[in-house]
Coordinates of C-alpha atoms in Angstrom, one line a residue:
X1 CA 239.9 40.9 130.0
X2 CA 237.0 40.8 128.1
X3 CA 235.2 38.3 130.3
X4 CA 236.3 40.5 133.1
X5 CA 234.4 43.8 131.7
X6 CA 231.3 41.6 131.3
X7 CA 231.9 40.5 134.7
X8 CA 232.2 44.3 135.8
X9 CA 229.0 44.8 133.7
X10 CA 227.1 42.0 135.5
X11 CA 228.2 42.8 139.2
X12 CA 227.3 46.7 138.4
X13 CA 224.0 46.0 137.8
X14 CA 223.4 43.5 140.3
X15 CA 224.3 45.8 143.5
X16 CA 222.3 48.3 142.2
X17 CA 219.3 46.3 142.5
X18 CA 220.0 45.3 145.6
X19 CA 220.7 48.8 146.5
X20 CA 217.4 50.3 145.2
X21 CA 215.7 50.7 148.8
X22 CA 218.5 52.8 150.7
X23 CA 218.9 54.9 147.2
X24 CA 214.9 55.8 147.7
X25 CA 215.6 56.5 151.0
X26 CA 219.0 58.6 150.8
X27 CA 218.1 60.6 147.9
X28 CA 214.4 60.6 148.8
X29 CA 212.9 59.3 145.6
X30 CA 209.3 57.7 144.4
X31 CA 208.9 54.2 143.7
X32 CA 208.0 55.6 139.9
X33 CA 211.3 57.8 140.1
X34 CA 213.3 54.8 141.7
X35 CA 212.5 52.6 138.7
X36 CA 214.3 55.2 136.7
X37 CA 217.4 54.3 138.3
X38 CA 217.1 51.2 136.5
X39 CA 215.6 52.6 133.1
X40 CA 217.7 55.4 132.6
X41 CA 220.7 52.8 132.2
X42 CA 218.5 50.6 129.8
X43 CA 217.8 54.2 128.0
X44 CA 221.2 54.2 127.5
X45 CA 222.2 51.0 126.3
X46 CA 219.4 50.1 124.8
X47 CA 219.3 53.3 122.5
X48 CA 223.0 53.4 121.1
X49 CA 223.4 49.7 121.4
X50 CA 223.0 49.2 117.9
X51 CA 225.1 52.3 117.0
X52 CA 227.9 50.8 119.3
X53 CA 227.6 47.3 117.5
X54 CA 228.3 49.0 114.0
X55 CA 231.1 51.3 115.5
X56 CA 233.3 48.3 116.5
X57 CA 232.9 46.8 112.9
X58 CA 233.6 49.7 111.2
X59 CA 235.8 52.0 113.8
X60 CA 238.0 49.1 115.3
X61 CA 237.1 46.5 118.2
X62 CA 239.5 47.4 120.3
X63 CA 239.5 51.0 120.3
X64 CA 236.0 51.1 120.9
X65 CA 236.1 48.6 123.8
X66 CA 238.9 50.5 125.7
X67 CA 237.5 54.3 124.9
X68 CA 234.2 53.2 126.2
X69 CA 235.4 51.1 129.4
X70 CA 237.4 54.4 130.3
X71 CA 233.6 56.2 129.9
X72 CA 231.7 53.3 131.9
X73 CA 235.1 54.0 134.7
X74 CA 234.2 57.6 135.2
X75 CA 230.8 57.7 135.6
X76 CA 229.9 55.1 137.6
X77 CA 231.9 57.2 140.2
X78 CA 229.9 60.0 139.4
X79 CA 226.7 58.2 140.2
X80 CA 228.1 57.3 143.5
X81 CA 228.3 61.4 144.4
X82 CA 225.1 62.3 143.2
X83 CA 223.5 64.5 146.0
X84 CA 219.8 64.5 143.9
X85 CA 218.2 61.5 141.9
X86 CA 218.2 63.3 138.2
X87 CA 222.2 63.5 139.1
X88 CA 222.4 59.7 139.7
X89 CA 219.9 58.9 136.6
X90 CA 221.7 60.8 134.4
X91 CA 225.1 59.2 135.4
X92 CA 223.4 56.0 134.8
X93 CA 222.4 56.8 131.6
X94 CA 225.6 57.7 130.0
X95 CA 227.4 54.3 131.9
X96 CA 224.6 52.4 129.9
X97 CA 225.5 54.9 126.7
X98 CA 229.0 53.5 127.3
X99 CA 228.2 50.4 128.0
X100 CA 226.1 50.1 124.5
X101 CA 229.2 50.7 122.9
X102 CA 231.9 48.6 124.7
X103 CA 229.5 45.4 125.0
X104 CA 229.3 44.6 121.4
X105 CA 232.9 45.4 120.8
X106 CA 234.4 43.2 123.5
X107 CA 231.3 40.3 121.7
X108 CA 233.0 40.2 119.0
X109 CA 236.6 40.1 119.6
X110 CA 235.3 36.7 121.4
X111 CA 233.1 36.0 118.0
X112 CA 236.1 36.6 115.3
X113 CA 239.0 34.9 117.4
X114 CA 237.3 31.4 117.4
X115 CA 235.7 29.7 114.0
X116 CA 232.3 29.0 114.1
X117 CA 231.8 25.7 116.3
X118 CA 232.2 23.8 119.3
X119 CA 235.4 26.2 120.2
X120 CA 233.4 29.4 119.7
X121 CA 230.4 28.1 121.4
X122 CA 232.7 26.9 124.4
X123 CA 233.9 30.4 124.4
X124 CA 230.6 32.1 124.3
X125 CA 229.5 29.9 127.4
X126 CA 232.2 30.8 129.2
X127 CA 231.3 34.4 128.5
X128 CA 227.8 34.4 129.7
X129 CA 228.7 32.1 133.1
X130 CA 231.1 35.2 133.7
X131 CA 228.6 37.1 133.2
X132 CA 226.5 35.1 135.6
X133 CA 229.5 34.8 138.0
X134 CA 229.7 38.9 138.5
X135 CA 225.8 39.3 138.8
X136 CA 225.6 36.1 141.6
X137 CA 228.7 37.9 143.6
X138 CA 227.2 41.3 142.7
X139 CA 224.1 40.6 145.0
X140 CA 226.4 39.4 148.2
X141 CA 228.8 42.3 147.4
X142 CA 225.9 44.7 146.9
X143 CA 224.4 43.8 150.5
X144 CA 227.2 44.2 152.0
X145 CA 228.5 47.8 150.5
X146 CA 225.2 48.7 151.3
X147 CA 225.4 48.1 154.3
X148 CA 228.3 50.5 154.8
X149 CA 226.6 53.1 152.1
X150 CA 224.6 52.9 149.1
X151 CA 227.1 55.2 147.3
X152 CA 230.0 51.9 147.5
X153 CA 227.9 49.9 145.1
X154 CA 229.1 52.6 142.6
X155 CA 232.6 53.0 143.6
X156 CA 233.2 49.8 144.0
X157 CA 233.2 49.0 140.4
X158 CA 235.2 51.8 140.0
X159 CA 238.6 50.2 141.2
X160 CA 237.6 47.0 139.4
X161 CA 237.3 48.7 136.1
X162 CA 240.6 50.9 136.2
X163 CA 242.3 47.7 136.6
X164 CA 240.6 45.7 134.2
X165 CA 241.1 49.0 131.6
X166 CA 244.8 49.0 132.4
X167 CA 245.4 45.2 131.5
X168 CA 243.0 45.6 128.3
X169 CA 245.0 48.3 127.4
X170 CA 248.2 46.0 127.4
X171 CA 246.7 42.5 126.7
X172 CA 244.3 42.6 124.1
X173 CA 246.3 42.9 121.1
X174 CA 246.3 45.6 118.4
X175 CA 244.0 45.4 115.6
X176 CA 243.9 47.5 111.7
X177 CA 240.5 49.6 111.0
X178 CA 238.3 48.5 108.9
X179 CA 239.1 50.6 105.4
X180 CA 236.1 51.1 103.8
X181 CA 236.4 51.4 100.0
X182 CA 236.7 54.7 98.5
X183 CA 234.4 57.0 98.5
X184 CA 232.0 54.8 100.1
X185 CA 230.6 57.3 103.2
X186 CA 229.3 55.9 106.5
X187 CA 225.6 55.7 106.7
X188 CA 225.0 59.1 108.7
X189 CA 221.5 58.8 108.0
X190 CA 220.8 55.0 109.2
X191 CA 222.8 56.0 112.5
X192 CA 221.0 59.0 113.8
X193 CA 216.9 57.7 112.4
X194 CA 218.3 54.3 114.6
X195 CA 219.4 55.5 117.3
X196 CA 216.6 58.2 117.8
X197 CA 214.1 55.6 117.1
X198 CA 215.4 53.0 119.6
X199 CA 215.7 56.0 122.4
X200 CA 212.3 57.0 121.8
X201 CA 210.7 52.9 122.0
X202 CA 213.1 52.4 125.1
X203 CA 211.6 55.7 126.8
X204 CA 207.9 55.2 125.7
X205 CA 207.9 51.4 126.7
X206 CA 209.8 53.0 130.4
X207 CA 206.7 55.6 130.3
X208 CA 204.4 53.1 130.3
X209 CA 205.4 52.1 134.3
X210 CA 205.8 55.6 135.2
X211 CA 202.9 56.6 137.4
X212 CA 200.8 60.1 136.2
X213 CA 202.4 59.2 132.7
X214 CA 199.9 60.9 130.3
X215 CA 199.3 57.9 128.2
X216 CA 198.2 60.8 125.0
X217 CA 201.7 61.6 125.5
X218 CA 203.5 58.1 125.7
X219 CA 201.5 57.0 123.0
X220 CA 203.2 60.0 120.5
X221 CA 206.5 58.7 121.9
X222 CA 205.7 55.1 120.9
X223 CA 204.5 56.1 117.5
X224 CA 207.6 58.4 116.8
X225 CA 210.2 55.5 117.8
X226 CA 208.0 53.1 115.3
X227 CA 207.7 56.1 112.8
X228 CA 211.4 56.3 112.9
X229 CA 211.7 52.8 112.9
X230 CA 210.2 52.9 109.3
X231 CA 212.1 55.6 107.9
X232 CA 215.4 54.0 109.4
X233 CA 214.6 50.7 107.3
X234 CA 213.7 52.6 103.9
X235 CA 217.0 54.5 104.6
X236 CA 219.1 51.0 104.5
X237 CA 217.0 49.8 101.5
X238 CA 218.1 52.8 99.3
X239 CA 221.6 53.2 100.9
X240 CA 225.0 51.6 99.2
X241 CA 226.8 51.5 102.8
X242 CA 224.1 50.4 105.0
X243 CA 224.3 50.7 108.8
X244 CA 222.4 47.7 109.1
X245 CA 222.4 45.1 106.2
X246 CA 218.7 44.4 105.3
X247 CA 219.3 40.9 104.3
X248 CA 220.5 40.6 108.1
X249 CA 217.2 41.5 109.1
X250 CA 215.9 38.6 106.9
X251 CA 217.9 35.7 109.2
X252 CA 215.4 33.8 111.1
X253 CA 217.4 31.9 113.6
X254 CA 218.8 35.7 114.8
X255 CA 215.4 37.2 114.7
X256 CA 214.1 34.1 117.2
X257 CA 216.9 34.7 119.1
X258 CA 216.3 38.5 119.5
X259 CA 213.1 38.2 120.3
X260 CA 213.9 35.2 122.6
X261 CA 216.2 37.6 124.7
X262 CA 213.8 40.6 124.9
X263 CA 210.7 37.7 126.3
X264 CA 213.7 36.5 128.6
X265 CA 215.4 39.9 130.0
X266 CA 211.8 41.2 130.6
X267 CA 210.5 38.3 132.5
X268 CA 214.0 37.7 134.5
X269 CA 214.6 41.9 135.4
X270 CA 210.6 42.4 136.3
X271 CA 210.9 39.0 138.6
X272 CA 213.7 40.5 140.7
X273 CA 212.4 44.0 140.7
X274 CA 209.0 42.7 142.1
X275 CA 211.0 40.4 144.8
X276 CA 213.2 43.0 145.4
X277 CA 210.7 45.6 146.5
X278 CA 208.9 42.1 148.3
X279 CA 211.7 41.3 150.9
X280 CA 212.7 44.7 151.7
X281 CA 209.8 46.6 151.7
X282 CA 207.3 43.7 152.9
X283 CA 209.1 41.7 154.6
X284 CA 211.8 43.8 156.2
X285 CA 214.9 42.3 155.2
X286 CA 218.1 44.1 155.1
X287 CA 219.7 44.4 151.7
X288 CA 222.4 41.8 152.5
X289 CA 219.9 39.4 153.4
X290 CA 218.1 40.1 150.1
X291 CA 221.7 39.1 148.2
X292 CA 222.4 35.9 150.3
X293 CA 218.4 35.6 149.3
X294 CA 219.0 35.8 146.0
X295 CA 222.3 34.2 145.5
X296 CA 220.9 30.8 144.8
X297 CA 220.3 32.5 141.0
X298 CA 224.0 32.8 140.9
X299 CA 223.6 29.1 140.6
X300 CA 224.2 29.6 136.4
X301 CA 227.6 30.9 137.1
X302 CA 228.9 27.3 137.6
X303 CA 226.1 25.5 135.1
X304 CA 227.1 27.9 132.0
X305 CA 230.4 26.9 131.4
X306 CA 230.7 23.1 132.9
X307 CA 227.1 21.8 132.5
X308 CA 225.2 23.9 129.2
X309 CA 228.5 23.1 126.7
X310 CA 227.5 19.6 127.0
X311 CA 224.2 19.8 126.9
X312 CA 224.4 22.4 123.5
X313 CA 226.8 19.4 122.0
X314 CA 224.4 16.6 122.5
X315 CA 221.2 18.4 121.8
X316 CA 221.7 21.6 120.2
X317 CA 221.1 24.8 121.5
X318 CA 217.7 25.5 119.9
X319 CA 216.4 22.9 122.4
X320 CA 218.2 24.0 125.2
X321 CA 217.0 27.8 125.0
X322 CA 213.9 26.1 125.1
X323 CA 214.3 24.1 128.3
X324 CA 215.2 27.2 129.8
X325 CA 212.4 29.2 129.1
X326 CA 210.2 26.1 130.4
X327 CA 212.2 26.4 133.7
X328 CA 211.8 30.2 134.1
X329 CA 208.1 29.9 134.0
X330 CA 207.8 27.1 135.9
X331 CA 210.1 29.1 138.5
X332 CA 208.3 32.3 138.0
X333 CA 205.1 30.6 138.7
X334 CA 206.2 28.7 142.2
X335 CA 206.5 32.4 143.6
X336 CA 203.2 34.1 142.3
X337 CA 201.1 32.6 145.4
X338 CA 203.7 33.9 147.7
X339 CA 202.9 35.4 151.5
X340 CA 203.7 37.9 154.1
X341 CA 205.4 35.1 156.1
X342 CA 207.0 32.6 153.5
X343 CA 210.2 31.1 154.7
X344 CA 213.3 30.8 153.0
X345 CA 212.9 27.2 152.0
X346 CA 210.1 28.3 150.5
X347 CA 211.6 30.6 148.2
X348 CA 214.7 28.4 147.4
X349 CA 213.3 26.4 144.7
X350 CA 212.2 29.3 142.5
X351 CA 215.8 30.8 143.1
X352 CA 217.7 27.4 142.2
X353 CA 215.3 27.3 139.0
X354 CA 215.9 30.6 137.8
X355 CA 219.7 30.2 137.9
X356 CA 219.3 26.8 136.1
X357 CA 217.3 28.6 133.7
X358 CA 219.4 31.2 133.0
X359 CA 222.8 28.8 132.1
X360 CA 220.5 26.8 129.9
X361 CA 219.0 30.6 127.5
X362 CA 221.7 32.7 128.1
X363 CA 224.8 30.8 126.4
X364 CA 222.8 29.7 123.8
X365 CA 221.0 32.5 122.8
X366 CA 224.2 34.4 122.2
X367 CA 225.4 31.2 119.8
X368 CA 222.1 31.3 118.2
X369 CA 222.2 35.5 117.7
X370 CA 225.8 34.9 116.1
X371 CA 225.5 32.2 114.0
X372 CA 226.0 32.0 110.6
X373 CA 227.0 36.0 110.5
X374 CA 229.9 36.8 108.7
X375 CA 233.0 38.0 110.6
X376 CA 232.4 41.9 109.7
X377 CA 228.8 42.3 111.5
X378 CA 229.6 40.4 114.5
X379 CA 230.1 43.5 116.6
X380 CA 226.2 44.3 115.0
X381 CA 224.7 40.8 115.6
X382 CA 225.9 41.6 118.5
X383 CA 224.9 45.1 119.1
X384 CA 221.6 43.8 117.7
X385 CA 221.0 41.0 120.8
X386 CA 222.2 43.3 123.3
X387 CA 219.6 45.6 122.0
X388 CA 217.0 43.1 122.3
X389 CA 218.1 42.5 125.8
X390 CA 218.1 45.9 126.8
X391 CA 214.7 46.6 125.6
X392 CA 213.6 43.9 127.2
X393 CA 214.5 44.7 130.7
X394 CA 213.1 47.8 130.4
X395 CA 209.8 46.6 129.0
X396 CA 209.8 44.1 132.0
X397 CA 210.4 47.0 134.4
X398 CA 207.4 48.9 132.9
X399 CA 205.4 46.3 133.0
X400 CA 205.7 45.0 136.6
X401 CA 205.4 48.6 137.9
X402 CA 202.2 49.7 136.1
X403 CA 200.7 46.3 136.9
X404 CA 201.8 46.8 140.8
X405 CA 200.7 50.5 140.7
X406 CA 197.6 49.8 138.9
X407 CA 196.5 46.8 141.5
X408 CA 197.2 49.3 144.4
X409 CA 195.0 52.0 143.0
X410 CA 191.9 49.2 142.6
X411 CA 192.4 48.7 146.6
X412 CA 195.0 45.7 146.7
X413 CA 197.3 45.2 149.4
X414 CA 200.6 45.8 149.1
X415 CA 201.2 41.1 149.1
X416 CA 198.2 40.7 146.3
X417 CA 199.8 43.7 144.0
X418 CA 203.4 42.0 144.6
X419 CA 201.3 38.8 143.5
X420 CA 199.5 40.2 140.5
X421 CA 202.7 42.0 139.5
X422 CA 204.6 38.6 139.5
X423 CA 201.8 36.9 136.6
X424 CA 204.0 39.4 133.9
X425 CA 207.2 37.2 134.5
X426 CA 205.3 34.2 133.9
X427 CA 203.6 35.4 131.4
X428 CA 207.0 36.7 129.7
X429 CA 208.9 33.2 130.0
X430 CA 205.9 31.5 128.6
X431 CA 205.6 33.4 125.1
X432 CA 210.0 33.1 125.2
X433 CA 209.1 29.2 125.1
X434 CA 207.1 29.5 122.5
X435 CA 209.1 31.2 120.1
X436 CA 212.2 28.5 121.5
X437 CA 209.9 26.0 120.5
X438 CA 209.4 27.1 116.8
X439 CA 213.3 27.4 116.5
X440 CA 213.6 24.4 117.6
X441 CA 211.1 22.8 115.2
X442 CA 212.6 24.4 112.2
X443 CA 216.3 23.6 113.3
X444 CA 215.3 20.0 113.4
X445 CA 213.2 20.2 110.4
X446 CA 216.1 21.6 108.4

């Protein structure tokens, strides 16, 4: 059941994207406004993930997980009757807001059922290949509800989600609350300076690719998430209950891996969105031809759990996150010089690539985000890579857009923006492999 919600997660998301074209032309939304299709979910989870990561330690696991995937059920339906696009991006913000909170929780019922090890890390592969499995089938399934009508790609995941919330309901067994000791109070003040402080970073960093953004303006947003940011950690230096645990904040191997999945969410989301926009728009294809385009990705969906365990075992997974930033921007950079009449074969190897990268990072960066963290602040290790995650997809958004938007307004064609746009992925995976690298030079070292 919980591999099946991350499934649901993954194939949500992926038929959206696929989906984006007939949206802008059904609802009769911008480029700048479509992107907020996509951002307003990142809004969401990004902002409360953290919150929802500390609610399943403290509130219960299950409860949160099943509350939430009854939140995620309803609007996701709602999206799909949204007559104006700030009715469909507000839907998708509050499935992200309930998303932020079920994600961790259903984490870390994996993460405190199996000891540290080989069996946990088998487990978390497993996870992530799901994952992989419901994005690969999402792009197929996307194409092809498109086809019919945009609004399927949101009730779609409807009936898949009502079933999977009935069996969770039943299968995943009953757990005690955490009791907190007397008189110790929950960390009020952590929670709200967090949250507020990763909404406002998630919406400035979205700003930033949002054409006739006043950058005065954006810039106040960015420094009031960082300002919040600051008060938000003296809070949790002073407080006896902290929402977040400062000496947490101090473990390097789940800092690397943080900022490992923000490089690789940003350069992976920001790839797709650019070839996206690059086969329909420029090319002309129809969305289910985009899918079957981009199904080769779905590639990691067999690799993560059958090929990445073994290579984790033999060489650890600090060097396999590693390899698989290397192959992202090598894969990345085979499609920067790409043209208005490219075949398919000509696409196919940065498509096998990606997928290949994405069994080798993914996995592994959720072992390496979760190691060594003691059973009660799985659900926030977890909150806290999902958060890096988040934040990084929507930084990659931002960033391809404005680079796109801002090559178009100097006079390039539509191809040489698509081309320019495409150097941020590259750029993105390149930085992840040097952080991988220092990880993996310390791991060895120690």
């Amino acid at each position: 059941m919980l591999c099946g919600a991350i499934f649901l997660e993954g194939i949500d998301v992926a038929m959206l994207n696929v989906a984006l074209p007939s949206i802008r032309s059904g609802l009769g939304m911008s480029t700048g406004a479509l992107s907020w299709v996509l951002s307003a979910y990142v809004l969401g989870y990004g902002g409360f993930m953290l919150l929802g990561g500390r609610a399943a330690d403290l509130l219960g696991r299950r409860r949160m997980f099943l509350l939430w995937l009854g939140v995620f059920v309803l609007f996701s339906g709602l999206g799909g009757l949204a007559t104006e696009g700030w009715m469909l991006i507000l839907a998708r913000f509050v499935t992200g807001l309930s998303a932020a909170f079920m994600t961790p929780a259903g984490l870390s019922v994996i993460t405190t059922a199996f000891a540290e090890g080989p069996r946990r890390n088998r487990a978390l592969l497993v996870y992530a290949g799901t994952a992989a499995a419901g994005f690969s089938l999402g792009l197929v399934a996307g194409g092809l509800l498109t086809a019919i009508g945009w609004r399927w790609v949101f009730f779609a995941p409807v009936l898949l989600a009502a079933l999977l919330l009935a069996a969770a309901t039943v299968l995943i067994p009953r757990q005690d609350v955490p009791r907190r000791p007397a008189g110790e109070r929950f960390d009020l003040a952590g929670a709200v300076t967090a949250t507020a402080a990763m909404l406002l970073l998630v919406y400035g960093v979205v700003r930033l690719g949002e054409p006739g953004a006043a950058p005065a303006t954006t810039a106040a947003v960015l420094a009031g998430g960082l300002a919040l940011l600051t008060a938000f950690a003296l809070i949790e230096r002073r407080s006896s209950a902290p929402l977040v645990r400062p000496g947490l904040l101090r473990n390097g191997p789940l800092l690397r891996a943080d900022l490992g999945a923000l490089l690789f969410a940003g350069s992976f989301f920001g790839f797709q969105f650019v070839t996206t926009l690059y086969l329909q728009d420029l090319r002309g294809w129809t969305p289910l031809q985009t899918g079957l385009a981009l199904l080769a990705v779905g590639v990691d969906s067999v690799l993560a759990p059958t090929l990445t365990p073994k290579l984790v075992d033999r060489f650890g997974h600090a060097r396999v996150i590693f390899g698989g930033f290397l192959l992202a921007a090598l894969s990345y950079a085979l499609f920067v010089p790409v043209g208005a009449d490219w075949t398919y074969p000509m696409m196919f190897p940065t498509m096998l690539l990606t997928g290949l990268a994405f069994a080798l990072a993914y996995g592994p960066l959720t072992i390496a985000a979760t190691e060594g963290v003691a059973e009660q602040e799985q659900g926030l290790a977890g909150g806290l890579l999902n958060t890096a995650f988040q934040f990084g997809a929507a930084l990659g958004l931002s960033a391809v857009t404005t680079v796109d938007l801002a090559a178009l307004g100097s006079g390039a064609t539509p191809l040489e923006a698509f081309r320019t746009a495409l150097v941020v992925p590259v750029v993105a995976a390149a930085l992840g492999a040097l952080v991988a690298a220092v990880g993996a030079v310390r791991r060895r070292a120690a």
